[in-house]
PDB file of C-alpha atoms in Angstrom:
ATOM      1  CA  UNK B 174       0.000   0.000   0.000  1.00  0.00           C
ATOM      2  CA  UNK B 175       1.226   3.430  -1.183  1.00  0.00           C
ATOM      3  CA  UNK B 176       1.286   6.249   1.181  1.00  0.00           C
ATOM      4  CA  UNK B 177       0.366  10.060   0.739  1.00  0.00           C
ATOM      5  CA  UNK B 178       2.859  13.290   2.429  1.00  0.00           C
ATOM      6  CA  UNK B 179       0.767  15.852   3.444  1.00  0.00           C
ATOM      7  CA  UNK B 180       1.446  17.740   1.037  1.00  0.00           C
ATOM      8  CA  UNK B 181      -0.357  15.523  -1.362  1.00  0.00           C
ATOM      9  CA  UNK B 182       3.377  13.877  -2.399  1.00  0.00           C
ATOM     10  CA  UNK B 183       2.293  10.098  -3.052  1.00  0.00           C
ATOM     11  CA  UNK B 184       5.152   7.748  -1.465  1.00  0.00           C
ATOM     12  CA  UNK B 185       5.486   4.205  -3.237  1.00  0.00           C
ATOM     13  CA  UNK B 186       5.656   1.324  -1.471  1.00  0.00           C
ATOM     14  CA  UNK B 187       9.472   0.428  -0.347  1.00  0.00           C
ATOM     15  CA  UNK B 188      10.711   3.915  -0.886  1.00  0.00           C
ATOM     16  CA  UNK B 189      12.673   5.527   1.959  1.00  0.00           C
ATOM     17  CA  UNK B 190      12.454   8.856   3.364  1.00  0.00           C
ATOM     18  CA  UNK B 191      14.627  10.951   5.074  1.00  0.00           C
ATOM     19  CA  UNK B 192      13.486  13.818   7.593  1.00  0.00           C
ATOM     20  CA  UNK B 193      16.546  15.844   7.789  1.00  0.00           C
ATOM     21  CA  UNK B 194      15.686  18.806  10.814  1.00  0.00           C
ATOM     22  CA  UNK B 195      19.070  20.499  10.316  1.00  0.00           C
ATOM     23  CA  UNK B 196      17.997  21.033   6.102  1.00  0.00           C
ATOM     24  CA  UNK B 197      14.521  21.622   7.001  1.00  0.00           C
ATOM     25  CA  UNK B 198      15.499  24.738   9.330  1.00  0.00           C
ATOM     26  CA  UNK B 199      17.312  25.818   6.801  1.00  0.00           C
ATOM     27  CA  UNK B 200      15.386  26.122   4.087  1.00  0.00           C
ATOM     28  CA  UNK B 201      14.952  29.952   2.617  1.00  0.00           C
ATOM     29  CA  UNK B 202      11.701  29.436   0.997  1.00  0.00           C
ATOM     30  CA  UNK B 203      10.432  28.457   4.541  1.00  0.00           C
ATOM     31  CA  UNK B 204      12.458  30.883   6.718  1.00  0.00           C
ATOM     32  CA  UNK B 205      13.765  33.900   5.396  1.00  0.00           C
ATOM     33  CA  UNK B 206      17.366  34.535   5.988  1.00  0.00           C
ATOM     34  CA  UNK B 207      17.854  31.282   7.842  1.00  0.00           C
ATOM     35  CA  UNK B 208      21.440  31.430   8.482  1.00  0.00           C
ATOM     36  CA  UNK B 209      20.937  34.480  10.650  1.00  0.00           C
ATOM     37  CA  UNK B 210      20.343  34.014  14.203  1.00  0.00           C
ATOM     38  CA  UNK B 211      16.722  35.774  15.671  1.00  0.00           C
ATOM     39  CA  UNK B 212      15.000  34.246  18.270  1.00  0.00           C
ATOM     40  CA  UNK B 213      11.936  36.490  17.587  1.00  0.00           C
ATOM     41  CA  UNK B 214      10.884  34.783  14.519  1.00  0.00           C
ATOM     42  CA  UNK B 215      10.309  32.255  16.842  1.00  0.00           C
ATOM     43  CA  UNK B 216       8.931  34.030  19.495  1.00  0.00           C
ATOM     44  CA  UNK B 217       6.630  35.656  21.053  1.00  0.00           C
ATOM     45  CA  UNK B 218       4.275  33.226  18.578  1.00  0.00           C
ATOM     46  CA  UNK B 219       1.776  36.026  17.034  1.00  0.00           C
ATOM     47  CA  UNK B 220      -1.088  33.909  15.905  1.00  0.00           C
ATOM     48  CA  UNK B 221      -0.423  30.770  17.429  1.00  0.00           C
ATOM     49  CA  UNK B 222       2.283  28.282  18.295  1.00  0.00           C
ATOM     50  CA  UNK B 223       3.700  26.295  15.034  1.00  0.00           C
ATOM     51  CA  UNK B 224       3.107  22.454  15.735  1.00  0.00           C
ATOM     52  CA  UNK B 225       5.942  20.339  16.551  1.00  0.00           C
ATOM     53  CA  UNK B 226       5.385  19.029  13.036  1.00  0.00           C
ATOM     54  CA  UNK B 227       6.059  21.742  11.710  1.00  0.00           C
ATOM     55  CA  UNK B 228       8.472  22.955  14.116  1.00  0.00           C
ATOM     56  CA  UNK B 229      11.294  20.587  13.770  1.00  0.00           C
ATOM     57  CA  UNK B 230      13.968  21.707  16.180  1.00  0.00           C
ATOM     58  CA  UNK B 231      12.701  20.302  18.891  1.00  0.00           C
ATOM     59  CA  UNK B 232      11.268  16.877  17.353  1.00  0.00           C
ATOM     60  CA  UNK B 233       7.447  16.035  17.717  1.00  0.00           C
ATOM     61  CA  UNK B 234       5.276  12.642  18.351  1.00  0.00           C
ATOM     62  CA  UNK B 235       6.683  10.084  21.529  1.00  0.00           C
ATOM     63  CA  UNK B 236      10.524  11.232  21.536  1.00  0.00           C
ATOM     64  CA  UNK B 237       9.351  14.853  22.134  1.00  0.00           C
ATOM     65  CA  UNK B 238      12.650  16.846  23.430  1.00  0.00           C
ATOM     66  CA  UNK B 239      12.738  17.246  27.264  1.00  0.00           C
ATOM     67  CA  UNK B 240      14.243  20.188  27.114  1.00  0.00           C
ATOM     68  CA  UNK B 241      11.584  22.487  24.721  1.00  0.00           C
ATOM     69  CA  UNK B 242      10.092  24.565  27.839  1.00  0.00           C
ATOM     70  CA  UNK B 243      13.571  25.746  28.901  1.00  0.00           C
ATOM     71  CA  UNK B 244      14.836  26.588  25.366  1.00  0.00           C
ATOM     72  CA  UNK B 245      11.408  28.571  24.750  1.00  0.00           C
ATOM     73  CA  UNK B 246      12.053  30.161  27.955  1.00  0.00           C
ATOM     74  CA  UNK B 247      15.646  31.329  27.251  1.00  0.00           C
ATOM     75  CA  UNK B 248      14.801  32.477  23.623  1.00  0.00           C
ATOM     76  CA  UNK B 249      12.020  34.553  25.440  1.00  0.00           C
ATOM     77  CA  UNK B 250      14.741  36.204  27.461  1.00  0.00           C
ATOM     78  CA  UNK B 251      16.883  36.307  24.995  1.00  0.00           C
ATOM     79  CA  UNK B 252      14.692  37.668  22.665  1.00  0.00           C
TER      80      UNK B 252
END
């Protein structure tokens, strides 16, 4: 059985995908100017919170990183 990304990409059976965070947080068509360090793009969230989906620095699902609520709070500070 074939499987579908969410964004409609249809994934044969067998193939094998790679989720690379360190690409995906680097990616200029998703984050302008990613190489440059600004913890208020991140924060303070104006709408509402990215999911950890979508939000791949800190992982998402079961293996969720421990550590999230202290990074958020020192990018707060530092931002």
């Amino acid at each position: 059985v074939a499987d579908v990304l969410p964004d409609g990409t249809n994934v044969p059976v067998g193939a094998k995908l790679l989720f690379l965070p360190y690409a995906m947080g680097r990616d200029p068509e998703r984050y302008p100017d990613p190489e440059v360090v600004r913890p208020e793009r991140w924060i303070p969230w104006k709408d509402k919170a990215p999911s950890h989906h979508e939000f791949p620095v800190f992982q998402a699902g079961p293996r969720l990183c421990l550590g999230i609520d202290m990074a958020v709070f020192e990018a707060k500070i530092a931002a």
